Coordinates of C-alpha atoms in Angstrom, one line a residue:
Chain A
M12 CA -57.5 79.0 -73.6
R13 CA -56.4 81.1 -76.6
A14 CA -58.6 81.6 -79.5
Y15 CA -58.2 79.1 -82.5
P16 CA -58.0 80.2 -86.0
E17 CA -61.5 78.8 -86.6
C18 CA -62.7 80.9 -83.5
I19 CA -62.3 84.2 -85.8
P20 CA -64.9 83.4 -88.3
C21 CA -67.2 81.8 -85.4
L22 CA -66.9 85.0 -83.4
V23 CA -68.4 87.2 -86.4
K24 CA -71.0 84.5 -86.9
Q25 CA -71.8 84.6 -83.0
G26 CA -72.4 88.5 -83.3
L27 CA -74.9 87.7 -86.2
N28 CA -76.6 84.8 -84.7
A29 CA -77.5 87.4 -81.4
A30 CA -78.7 90.1 -84.0
E31 CA -80.8 87.5 -85.8
K32 CA -82.5 86.4 -82.4
L33 CA -83.1 90.1 -82.0
N34 CA -84.8 90.2 -85.4
L35 CA -82.7 93.0 -86.5
P36 CA -83.2 94.0 -90.0
K37 CA -80.8 92.9 -92.7
E38 CA -78.9 96.3 -93.0
K39 CA -78.4 96.0 -89.1
L40 CA -77.0 92.5 -89.6
Y41 CA -74.5 93.8 -92.3
E42 CA -73.4 96.4 -89.6
V43 CA -72.9 93.6 -87.1
A44 CA -71.0 91.6 -89.4
K45 CA -68.8 94.6 -90.6
A46 CA -68.2 95.6 -86.9
G47 CA -67.3 92.2 -86.2
V48 CA -64.5 91.8 -89.2
R49 CA -63.1 95.2 -88.3
Y50 CA -62.8 94.5 -84.7
L51 CA -60.8 91.5 -85.5
A52 CA -58.8 92.8 -88.3
Q53 CA -56.8 94.9 -86.1
F54 CA -55.2 92.1 -84.1
E55 CA -51.8 91.0 -85.0
E56 CA -51.9 87.9 -82.4
F57 CA -55.1 85.9 -81.0
D58 CA -53.7 85.2 -77.7
R59 CA -56.7 86.3 -75.7
S60 CA -59.6 83.8 -75.0
P61 CA -62.6 83.6 -77.6
A62 CA -64.8 85.0 -74.8
Y63 CA -62.7 88.0 -74.7
Y64 CA -63.3 88.9 -78.4
A65 CA -66.8 87.7 -78.3
Y66 CA -67.5 90.3 -75.4
H67 CA -66.3 92.9 -77.8
I68 CA -68.4 92.0 -80.9
Q69 CA -71.5 91.5 -78.6
K70 CA -71.2 95.2 -77.6
F71 CA -71.8 96.1 -81.3
V72 CA -75.0 94.1 -81.0
K73 CA -76.0 96.2 -77.9
E74 CA -74.9 99.4 -79.7
L75 CA -76.9 98.8 -82.9
T76 CA -79.9 97.7 -80.8
G77 CA -79.5 100.8 -78.8
V78 CA -80.9 98.7 -75.8
E79 CA -79.1 98.0 -72.7
D80 CA -80.2 94.4 -72.2
P81 CA -81.5 93.2 -75.8
F82 CA -82.0 89.6 -74.6
R83 CA -84.0 90.7 -71.4
E84 CA -87.2 89.0 -73.0
I85 CA -85.3 85.9 -74.5
K86 CA -83.9 85.4 -70.9
R87 CA -87.2 85.7 -69.3
I88 CA -88.7 83.2 -71.6
S89 CA -85.9 80.9 -70.9
N90 CA -86.3 81.1 -67.2
L91 CA -90.0 80.5 -67.5
K92 CA -89.5 77.4 -69.8
A93 CA -86.9 75.9 -67.6
E94 CA -88.9 76.2 -64.6
E95 CA -91.7 74.6 -66.2
I96 CA -89.7 71.9 -67.5
L97 CA -88.0 71.4 -63.9
N98 CA -91.4 71.2 -62.3
K99 CA -92.3 68.4 -64.7
L100 CA -89.0 66.3 -64.2
N101 CA -89.3 63.8 -61.1
V102 CA -86.2 65.4 -59.8
E103 CA -86.0 63.4 -56.5
E104 CA -86.5 60.3 -58.3
Y105 CA -84.1 61.0 -60.9
L106 CA -81.6 62.0 -58.1
K107 CA -81.7 58.7 -56.3
G108 CA -78.8 56.7 -56.0
D109 CA -76.1 59.2 -56.9
R110 CA -77.3 62.5 -55.7
L111 CA -74.2 64.7 -56.5
R112 CA -73.3 63.2 -59.8
R113 CA -76.9 63.3 -61.1
A114 CA -77.2 67.0 -60.1
L115 CA -74.0 67.7 -61.8
K116 CA -75.1 66.0 -65.0
L117 CA -78.4 67.9 -64.9
S118 CA -76.5 71.2 -64.6
A119 CA -74.2 70.3 -67.6
I120 CA -77.3 69.2 -69.6
G121 CA -78.9 72.6 -68.5
N122 CA -75.9 74.1 -70.5
I123 CA -76.6 72.3 -73.7
L124 CA -80.1 73.6 -74.5
D125 CA -81.4 76.7 -75.9
F126 CA -84.6 77.1 -73.9
A127 CA -85.6 80.3 -75.7
I128 CA -85.6 78.3 -79.1
L129 CA -86.8 75.0 -78.1
S130 CA -90.4 74.2 -77.1
E131 CA -91.1 73.2 -73.5
E132 CA -91.9 69.6 -75.0
E133 CA -88.7 69.5 -77.4
A134 CA -86.5 70.6 -74.3
Y135 CA -88.2 68.1 -72.0
G136 CA -87.6 65.3 -74.5
K137 CA -84.1 66.3 -74.9
I138 CA -83.3 66.2 -71.5
L139 CA -84.8 62.7 -70.6
Q140 CA -82.6 61.6 -73.7
L141 CA -79.3 63.3 -72.2
L142 CA -80.0 62.0 -68.9
E143 CA -79.1 58.6 -70.1
K144 CA -75.7 59.9 -71.3
D145 CA -72.4 59.8 -69.3
F146 CA -69.9 62.3 -68.7
A147 CA -67.2 62.2 -71.4
I148 CA -64.7 63.4 -68.9
D149 CA -65.8 62.8 -65.3
H150 CA -63.9 64.0 -62.4
S151 CA -66.9 63.7 -60.2
E152 CA -65.0 61.3 -57.8
W153 CA -62.2 63.9 -57.4
F154 CA -64.8 66.6 -56.8
E155 CA -66.6 64.2 -54.2
R156 CA -63.1 63.6 -52.4
E157 CA -62.2 67.2 -52.2
L158 CA -65.8 68.2 -51.3
E159 CA -65.2 66.4 -48.1
T160 CA -62.5 68.8 -46.7
S161 CA -64.3 71.9 -48.4
E162 CA -66.5 74.4 -46.8
R163 CA -67.2 76.9 -49.5
V164 CA -68.3 76.3 -53.1
L165 CA -68.4 79.3 -55.6
I166 CA -70.5 78.4 -58.5
L167 CA -69.8 80.4 -61.8
G168 CA -73.5 80.6 -63.6
D169 CA -73.8 80.7 -67.5
N170 CA -77.1 81.4 -69.1
A171 CA -80.6 82.2 -68.1
G172 CA -82.6 79.2 -68.2
E173 CA -79.8 77.0 -67.5
I174 CA -79.6 78.7 -64.1
V175 CA -82.9 76.8 -63.1
F176 CA -81.1 73.5 -63.4
D177 CA -78.3 74.5 -61.2
K178 CA -80.6 75.1 -58.4
V179 CA -80.6 71.2 -58.0
L180 CA -76.9 71.3 -57.8
V181 CA -77.2 74.3 -55.0
K182 CA -79.6 72.1 -52.9
V183 CA -77.5 69.0 -53.1
L184 CA -74.4 70.8 -52.0
K185 CA -76.3 72.5 -49.2
E186 CA -77.7 69.1 -48.3
L187 CA -73.8 68.2 -47.9
G188 CA -73.4 71.0 -45.5
K189 CA -71.6 73.3 -47.8
E190 CA -71.6 77.1 -48.1
V191 CA -72.6 77.6 -51.8
V192 CA -72.5 81.3 -53.5
Y193 CA -73.5 81.6 -56.8
A194 CA -72.1 84.2 -59.1
V195 CA -73.9 85.9 -62.0
K196 CA -73.1 88.6 -64.4
G197 CA -73.0 92.2 -63.0
A198 CA -74.7 93.7 -66.0
P199 CA -76.6 92.3 -69.1
I200 CA -74.3 90.2 -71.6
L201 CA -75.8 88.1 -74.3
N202 CA -78.4 85.8 -72.6
D203 CA -76.1 85.2 -69.3
A204 CA -78.0 85.2 -66.0
T205 CA -78.1 88.4 -64.0
L206 CA -79.2 89.0 -60.5
E207 CA -82.6 89.8 -62.1
D208 CA -82.6 86.1 -63.5
A209 CA -81.3 84.9 -60.2
K210 CA -84.3 86.4 -58.3
M211 CA -86.9 85.5 -60.8
V212 CA -86.2 81.8 -60.5
S213 CA -85.7 82.0 -56.8
L214 CA -82.0 81.1 -56.7
T215 CA -81.5 84.0 -54.3
S216 CA -83.7 82.3 -51.6
L217 CA -81.7 79.1 -52.0
C218 CA -78.2 80.5 -51.6
R219 CA -76.1 83.7 -51.6
V220 CA -75.9 85.1 -55.2
I221 CA -73.3 87.8 -56.1
T222 CA -72.4 89.5 -59.4
N223 CA -69.0 89.4 -60.8
G224 CA -69.5 93.1 -61.3
N225 CA -69.1 93.2 -65.1
D226 CA -70.7 92.4 -68.3
R227 CA -68.1 90.3 -70.1
V228 CA -68.7 87.0 -71.7
G229 CA -67.2 84.3 -69.5
T230 CA -65.4 85.3 -66.3
D231 CA -62.3 87.8 -66.7
L232 CA -60.8 88.2 -63.5
S233 CA -59.0 91.1 -64.5
V234 CA -62.2 93.2 -64.6
A235 CA -64.0 91.2 -61.8
S236 CA -65.5 93.2 -58.6
E237 CA -63.7 93.2 -55.4
E238 CA -66.6 91.4 -53.9
F239 CA -66.3 88.8 -56.5
L240 CA -62.6 88.3 -56.2
N241 CA -63.2 88.1 -52.4
E242 CA -65.6 85.1 -52.8
W243 CA -63.0 83.7 -55.4
Q244 CA -60.1 83.6 -52.9
R245 CA -62.5 82.4 -49.9
A246 CA -63.9 79.4 -52.1
D247 CA -62.3 76.1 -51.4
L248 CA -63.8 75.0 -54.9
V249 CA -65.1 76.5 -57.9
V250 CA -67.5 75.1 -60.2
S251 CA -67.5 76.9 -63.6
K252 CA -70.6 76.5 -65.8
G253 CA -70.6 76.7 -69.6
Q254 CA -68.0 77.1 -72.3
A255 CA -67.3 81.0 -72.1
N256 CA -66.1 80.3 -68.7
F257 CA -64.0 77.5 -69.6
E258 CA -62.4 79.6 -72.3
S259 CA -61.6 82.3 -69.9
L260 CA -60.6 80.3 -67.0
S261 CA -59.0 77.1 -68.6
G262 CA -55.5 78.7 -68.1
I263 CA -55.7 79.5 -64.5
G264 CA -53.6 76.9 -62.2
D265 CA -53.6 78.4 -59.0
K266 CA -57.3 77.7 -57.8
V267 CA -59.2 74.5 -57.8
I268 CA -61.7 74.8 -60.9
Y269 CA -64.1 72.2 -61.9
F270 CA -65.4 72.9 -65.4
L271 CA -69.2 71.6 -66.0
L272 CA -69.9 72.1 -69.4
T273 CA -71.2 70.7 -72.9
A274 CA -68.4 70.9 -75.4
K275 CA -69.9 73.0 -78.4
C276 CA -67.1 73.4 -80.8
R277 CA -63.9 71.7 -81.9
P278 CA -61.7 74.1 -80.2
V279 CA -63.1 73.3 -76.9
V280 CA -63.2 69.7 -77.6
L281 CA -59.5 69.7 -78.2
E282 CA -58.8 72.0 -75.1
S283 CA -60.9 70.0 -72.8
G284 CA -59.6 66.5 -74.0
A285 CA -63.3 65.5 -74.8
S286 CA -63.8 63.6 -78.0
K287 CA -66.6 65.1 -79.8
V288 CA -69.0 68.1 -80.1
G289 CA -71.8 67.5 -77.5
D290 CA -69.8 65.5 -75.0
L291 CA -70.5 66.4 -71.2
I292 CA -67.7 67.4 -69.4
F293 CA -66.9 67.5 -65.7
K294 CA -63.2 68.4 -65.4
R295 CA -60.9 69.5 -62.8
N296 CA -58.5 72.3 -64.0
K297 CA -55.5 70.0 -63.2
P298 CA -55.1 66.4 -62.1
L299 CA -55.7 66.0 -58.4
E300 CA -52.7 65.3 -56.7
G301 CA -52.8 61.6 -55.7
G302 CA -55.9 61.3 -57.4
N303 CA -56.2 58.5 -60.0
Chain B
M5 CA -76.8 87.3 -106.0
R6 CA -75.3 89.8 -103.6
A7 CA -73.5 88.4 -100.5
Y8 CA -75.6 88.1 -97.6
P9 CA -74.6 89.2 -93.9
E10 CA -73.9 85.5 -93.0
C11 CA -71.8 85.1 -96.0
I12 CA -69.2 87.4 -94.4
P13 CA -67.9 85.1 -91.6
C14 CA -68.7 82.0 -94.1
L15 CA -66.1 83.5 -96.4
V16 CA -63.4 83.6 -93.7
K17 CA -64.3 80.2 -92.8
Q18 CA -64.1 78.9 -96.5
G19 CA -60.6 80.3 -96.7
L20 CA -59.7 78.2 -93.4
N21 CA -61.4 75.4 -94.7
A22 CA -59.2 75.2 -97.7
A23 CA -56.0 75.8 -96.0
E24 CA -57.0 73.1 -93.5
K25 CA -57.5 70.6 -96.6
L26 CA -54.0 71.7 -97.5
N27 CA -52.7 70.6 -93.9
L28 CA -51.3 74.1 -93.5
P29 CA -49.9 74.4 -89.9
K30 CA -51.9 76.3 -87.1
E31 CA -49.8 79.6 -87.6
K32 CA -50.7 79.8 -91.2
L33 CA -54.2 79.1 -90.4
Y34 CA -54.4 82.3 -88.3
E35 CA -52.9 84.3 -91.1
V36 CA -55.5 83.2 -93.6
A37 CA -58.2 84.1 -91.0
K38 CA -56.3 87.4 -90.6
A39 CA -56.1 88.1 -94.2
G40 CA -59.8 87.1 -94.6
V41 CA -61.1 89.7 -92.0
R42 CA -58.7 92.3 -93.0
Y43 CA -60.1 92.0 -96.5
L44 CA -63.6 92.1 -95.8
A45 CA -63.1 94.8 -93.3
Q46 CA -62.5 97.2 -96.0
F47 CA -65.7 97.0 -97.6
E48 CA -68.7 99.7 -96.9
E49 CA -71.1 97.6 -98.9
F50 CA -71.2 93.8 -99.9
D51 CA -72.9 94.3 -103.2
R52 CA -70.8 91.7 -105.0
S53 CA -71.5 88.0 -105.3
P54 CA -70.0 85.7 -102.3
A55 CA -67.9 84.2 -105.2
Y56 CA -66.3 87.5 -105.7
Y57 CA -65.1 87.8 -102.4
A58 CA -64.3 84.2 -102.0
Y59 CA -61.8 84.5 -104.7
H60 CA -59.8 87.1 -103.1
I61 CA -59.8 85.4 -99.9
Q62 CA -58.7 82.0 -101.7
K63 CA -55.9 84.0 -103.0
F64 CA -54.5 84.4 -99.8
V65 CA -54.4 80.6 -99.4
K66 CA -52.1 80.5 -102.7
E67 CA -49.8 82.9 -101.4
L68 CA -49.5 81.2 -98.0
T69 CA -48.8 77.9 -99.7
G70 CA -46.4 79.5 -102.2
V71 CA -47.9 77.0 -104.7
E72 CA -49.7 78.1 -108.0
D73 CA -52.2 75.0 -107.6
P74 CA -52.4 74.2 -104.1
F75 CA -55.5 71.8 -104.9
R76 CA -53.6 69.8 -107.6
E77 CA -53.5 66.7 -105.8
I78 CA -56.9 66.7 -104.3
K79 CA -58.4 67.4 -107.7
R80 CA -56.4 64.4 -109.1
I81 CA -57.7 62.1 -106.5
S82 CA -61.4 63.5 -106.9
N83 CA -61.1 62.7 -110.5
L84 CA -59.7 59.2 -109.9
K85 CA -62.3 58.2 -107.4
A86 CA -65.3 59.9 -109.3
E87 CA -64.2 57.9 -112.4
E88 CA -64.0 54.5 -110.4
I89 CA -67.5 55.3 -109.2
L90 CA -69.0 56.1 -112.3
N91 CA -67.6 52.8 -113.9
K92 CA -69.2 51.2 -110.8
L93 CA -72.7 52.7 -111.5
N94 CA -74.8 51.0 -114.1
V95 CA -75.4 54.3 -116.0
E96 CA -77.2 52.8 -119.0
E97 CA -79.5 51.3 -116.7
Y98 CA -80.0 54.6 -114.5
L99 CA -80.6 56.5 -117.5
K100 CA -83.6 54.4 -118.8
G101 CA -86.9 55.9 -119.4
D102 CA -85.9 59.5 -119.1
R103 CA -82.4 59.9 -120.0
L104 CA -82.1 63.7 -120.1
R105 CA -83.6 64.3 -116.9
R106 CA -81.7 61.5 -115.2
A107 CA -78.3 62.8 -116.6
L108 CA -79.1 66.2 -115.4
K109 CA -79.8 64.6 -111.8
L110 CA -76.7 62.7 -111.8
S111 CA -74.7 65.9 -112.7
A112 CA -76.4 68.0 -109.9
I113 CA -75.5 65.0 -107.4
G114 CA -71.8 65.4 -108.6
N115 CA -72.1 68.8 -107.4
I116 CA -73.1 67.6 -103.7
L117 CA -70.4 65.2 -103.2
D118 CA -66.7 65.9 -101.9
F119 CA -65.0 63.3 -103.7
A120 CA -61.5 64.0 -102.0
I121 CA -63.1 63.5 -98.5
L122 CA -65.5 60.6 -99.1
S123 CA -64.1 57.2 -99.7
E124 CA -65.3 55.6 -102.9
E125 CA -67.8 53.5 -101.1
E126 CA -69.2 56.2 -99.1
A127 CA -69.6 58.4 -102.4
Y128 CA -71.2 55.4 -104.2
G129 CA -73.5 54.9 -101.4
K130 CA -74.6 58.4 -101.3
I131 CA -75.1 58.6 -105.0
L132 CA -77.4 55.6 -105.0
Q133 CA -79.2 57.3 -102.1
L134 CA -79.5 60.7 -103.8
L135 CA -80.5 59.2 -107.1
E136 CA -83.9 58.5 -105.3
K137 CA -84.3 62.3 -104.7
D138 CA -86.4 64.6 -106.8
F139 CA -85.2 68.1 -108.1
A140 CA -86.8 70.6 -105.6
I141 CA -87.0 72.9 -108.5
D142 CA -87.4 71.0 -111.5
H143 CA -87.4 73.1 -114.9
S144 CA -86.2 70.3 -117.1
E145 CA -89.6 70.3 -119.2
W146 CA -88.7 73.7 -120.2
F147 CA -85.3 72.9 -120.9
E148 CA -86.4 69.9 -123.0
R149 CA -88.7 72.3 -125.0
E150 CA -86.0 74.8 -125.5
L151 CA -83.6 72.2 -126.4
E152 CA -85.6 71.3 -129.2
T153 CA -84.9 74.6 -130.9
S154 CA -81.4 75.0 -129.7
E155 CA -78.2 73.9 -131.4
R156 CA -75.5 74.9 -129.0
V157 CA -75.2 74.4 -125.2
L158 CA -72.5 75.8 -123.1
I159 CA -71.8 74.0 -119.8
L160 CA -70.2 75.8 -117.2
G161 CA -68.1 73.4 -115.2
D162 CA -67.4 73.4 -111.4
N163 CA -65.3 71.3 -109.4
A164 CA -63.0 68.1 -110.3
G165 CA -64.5 64.9 -109.6
E166 CA -67.9 66.3 -110.4
I167 CA -66.6 67.1 -113.9
V168 CA -66.8 63.1 -114.2
F169 CA -70.5 62.9 -113.9
D170 CA -71.0 65.7 -116.3
K171 CA -69.7 63.5 -119.0
V172 CA -73.1 61.6 -118.9
L173 CA -74.8 64.9 -119.5
V174 CA -72.6 65.8 -122.3
K175 CA -73.3 62.5 -124.0
V176 CA -76.9 62.6 -123.6
L177 CA -77.2 66.3 -125.1
K178 CA -74.9 64.9 -128.1
E179 CA -77.1 61.8 -128.7
L180 CA -79.9 64.6 -129.1
G181 CA -77.7 66.2 -131.8
K182 CA -76.6 69.3 -129.9
E183 CA -73.2 70.9 -130.3
V184 CA -71.8 70.9 -126.6
V185 CA -69.1 73.3 -125.4
Y186 CA -67.9 72.6 -121.9
A187 CA -66.0 75.3 -120.1
V188 CA -63.5 75.1 -117.2
K189 CA -61.3 77.4 -115.3
G190 CA -58.2 79.0 -117.2
A191 CA -56.2 78.8 -114.3
P192 CA -56.3 76.9 -110.8
I193 CA -58.7 78.2 -108.2
L194 CA -59.8 76.1 -105.3
N195 CA -60.6 72.5 -106.4
D196 CA -62.4 73.7 -109.7
A197 CA -61.8 71.8 -112.8
T198 CA -59.2 73.1 -115.3
L199 CA -58.1 71.9 -118.6
E200 CA -56.0 69.3 -117.1
D201 CA -58.8 67.8 -115.2
A202 CA -60.9 67.7 -118.5
K203 CA -58.0 65.9 -120.2
M204 CA -57.7 63.6 -117.3
V205 CA -61.2 62.4 -117.3
S206 CA -61.2 62.4 -121.1
L207 CA -63.9 65.0 -121.4
T208 CA -61.8 66.5 -123.9
S209 CA -62.2 63.6 -126.3
L210 CA -66.3 63.8 -125.8
C211 CA -66.8 67.5 -126.8
R212 CA -65.0 71.0 -127.2
V213 CA -63.4 71.9 -123.9
I214 CA -62.5 75.6 -123.6
T215 CA -61.5 77.8 -120.6
N216 CA -63.1 81.1 -119.3
G217 CA -59.5 82.4 -119.4
N218 CA -59.2 83.4 -115.6
D219 CA -59.1 81.7 -112.1
R220 CA -62.1 83.3 -110.4
V221 CA -64.5 81.5 -108.2
G222 CA -67.5 81.0 -110.3
T223 CA -68.0 82.9 -113.6
D224 CA -67.2 86.7 -113.5
L225 CA -68.2 87.6 -117.3
S226 CA -66.2 91.1 -116.7
V227 CA -63.0 89.2 -116.5
A228 CA -63.7 86.3 -119.1
S229 CA -61.6 85.5 -122.1
E230 CA -62.8 86.5 -125.6
E231 CA -62.9 82.8 -126.5
F232 CA -65.2 82.3 -123.6
L233 CA -67.2 85.3 -124.3
N234 CA -67.7 84.2 -127.9
E235 CA -69.0 80.9 -127.1
W236 CA -71.2 82.5 -124.5
Q237 CA -72.8 84.7 -127.2
R238 CA -73.2 81.7 -129.7
A239 CA -74.7 79.3 -127.1
D240 CA -78.5 79.0 -127.4
L241 CA -78.4 77.6 -123.8
V242 CA -76.1 77.7 -120.9
V243 CA -76.2 75.3 -118.2
S244 CA -74.4 76.7 -115.1
K245 CA -73.1 73.9 -112.7
G246 CA -72.6 74.4 -109.0
Q247 CA -73.1 77.2 -106.3
A248 CA -70.2 79.7 -107.4
N249 CA -71.7 79.9 -110.8
F250 CA -75.0 80.4 -109.6
E251 CA -73.8 83.1 -107.3
S252 CA -72.0 85.2 -109.9
L253 CA -74.5 84.5 -112.6
S254 CA -78.1 84.7 -110.9
G255 CA -78.3 88.4 -111.5
I256 CA -78.1 87.8 -115.5
G257 CA -81.2 88.2 -117.5
D258 CA -80.3 88.7 -121.2
K259 CA -79.2 85.0 -121.6
V260 CA -81.0 81.7 -121.1
I261 CA -79.3 80.1 -118.3
Y262 CA -80.1 76.9 -116.4
F263 CA -78.7 76.5 -113.0
L264 CA -77.7 72.9 -112.0
L265 CA -76.7 72.7 -108.6
T266 CA -77.3 71.5 -105.0
A267 CA -78.1 74.2 -102.4
K268 CA -75.4 74.3 -99.9
C269 CA -76.4 77.4 -97.8
R270 CA -79.3 79.4 -96.5
P271 CA -78.6 82.3 -98.8
V272 CA -78.5 80.2 -102.0
V273 CA -81.6 78.5 -100.7
L274 CA -83.3 81.7 -100.4
E275 CA -82.1 83.2 -103.7
S276 CA -82.8 80.0 -105.7
G277 CA -86.4 79.5 -104.2
A278 CA -85.3 76.2 -102.9
S279 CA -86.9 74.8 -99.6
K280 CA -83.7 73.6 -97.7
V281 CA -80.3 73.1 -97.6
G282 CA -79.4 69.9 -99.9
D283 CA -81.9 70.4 -102.3
L284 CA -81.3 69.5 -105.9
I285 CA -81.9 72.4 -108.2
F286 CA -82.5 72.7 -111.7
K287 CA -83.8 76.3 -112.6
R288 CA -84.1 78.5 -115.4
N289 CA -82.9 82.3 -114.7
K290 CA -86.4 83.6 -115.5
P291 CA -89.5 81.7 -116.1
L292 CA -90.0 80.6 -119.8
E293 CA -92.2 82.8 -121.7
G294 CA -95.5 80.6 -122.3
G295 CA -94.0 78.1 -120.1
N296 CA -96.1 76.8 -117.3

């Protein structure tokens, strides 16, 4: 999707939010905001995805901290908290009846929570509450149908913490006999999961984990590694997690992609066809032929 | 007050919000956002008030509509709705017991509501609810004390709609024998009240209404008219309404100013000493000598 006008101030704000999480002093926050407006001021057209611009703005945060992985500690805490919460949840009980759809929902809910900010108790409470919620866009029947004739599923991961809940989805897909490959970022960007996170939460012992070979926000195929593009080609189905991946891949039509996310702003609500911010979405990139 | 880092994206967003209210098409919204980031990208320091930058960004909205007073209809509707609501409120009953403080509170509540957006019913309901709320910062005792030895009160108005509720405050001050002068904007800016609004709601028949001689957001003394500066000098007390006036006058120490507003964002919460967004504030610019 193309950036909306309202994405422009939001992108600057995102840079500031990141800087605030890292406790940068006020003078550094001014620098981040200035770098943001100066970067955006150069464009005549905003025809790229919000994730594309977000990547460049987040680079200023890296530069200003002088640290290659400023979110490392935040990611570690998120993983730990999410693991605790997953252990506390009675997952097998929850999955009963409709294992695949429920695993998908748990994965989408993982996308809504900021594990670094919420206490374990708060996050746990929110999850129980959100599990009651239905997908606002639910293409899980199409997904199940296509899965029957599919062998390889590529999951595009999003954040640390969230990655823990994706393990349930990986397990359920594997029970169905699918070969699952999970892709993380090739280098640190924001709080996105990297190989380090995949190892930390033992995702690597569940399925093959690859990286996309770069540190972009979302998934930009034009800068992806050969290994990633190879898996992308081979996959029968792609499950794309989170808003940034949706932003960068929603325009792709020559691959079957199911977007699994929580809509966090009005532009994504509009582009996805959801009805409001906070909606859980499981949406095929285009209608399934012969599906209804 | 000086603009905070987070004011920078917020200023761009404000421009967009204004443009959205005017139903400008998406391409114009991109133009507003681009003009906003380009304008802000030129600054090395953000040592002016948010209202100062807001003024310049709002000028782009005027330029893009090609209309001198793009909010004219919104202001008219706000005045009409606010008048209906005031007629519905049993003001004399409400004022009983503590007339001045209650008139001040009603005036602060007028600052919180967007009469153009809310239906009359919604606005009326909100007012009843907010009347139950206390000032988070309440210097009304100091105000009453100072009022005893004061003759002239200058009120700096804020928006259309809101101006209607200020009439109650003007009446109560006049009952106390004070000479009240009410200042509006000298030319259209955003939905700020002008002489046209003061006439429309018959404020002009209650007290002398002057303009500040310009179209700035807030009150910038460096560009105010001689007539305004004359009244400013002569006034014993200034009552400054709304956030933009607070932003532009909070640094002034050589005049007694009481700020009457609702804190609408974190920077103003921090600068005013309020505790949270939404707090009603009635605050003297500096502690009253000998006051406690």
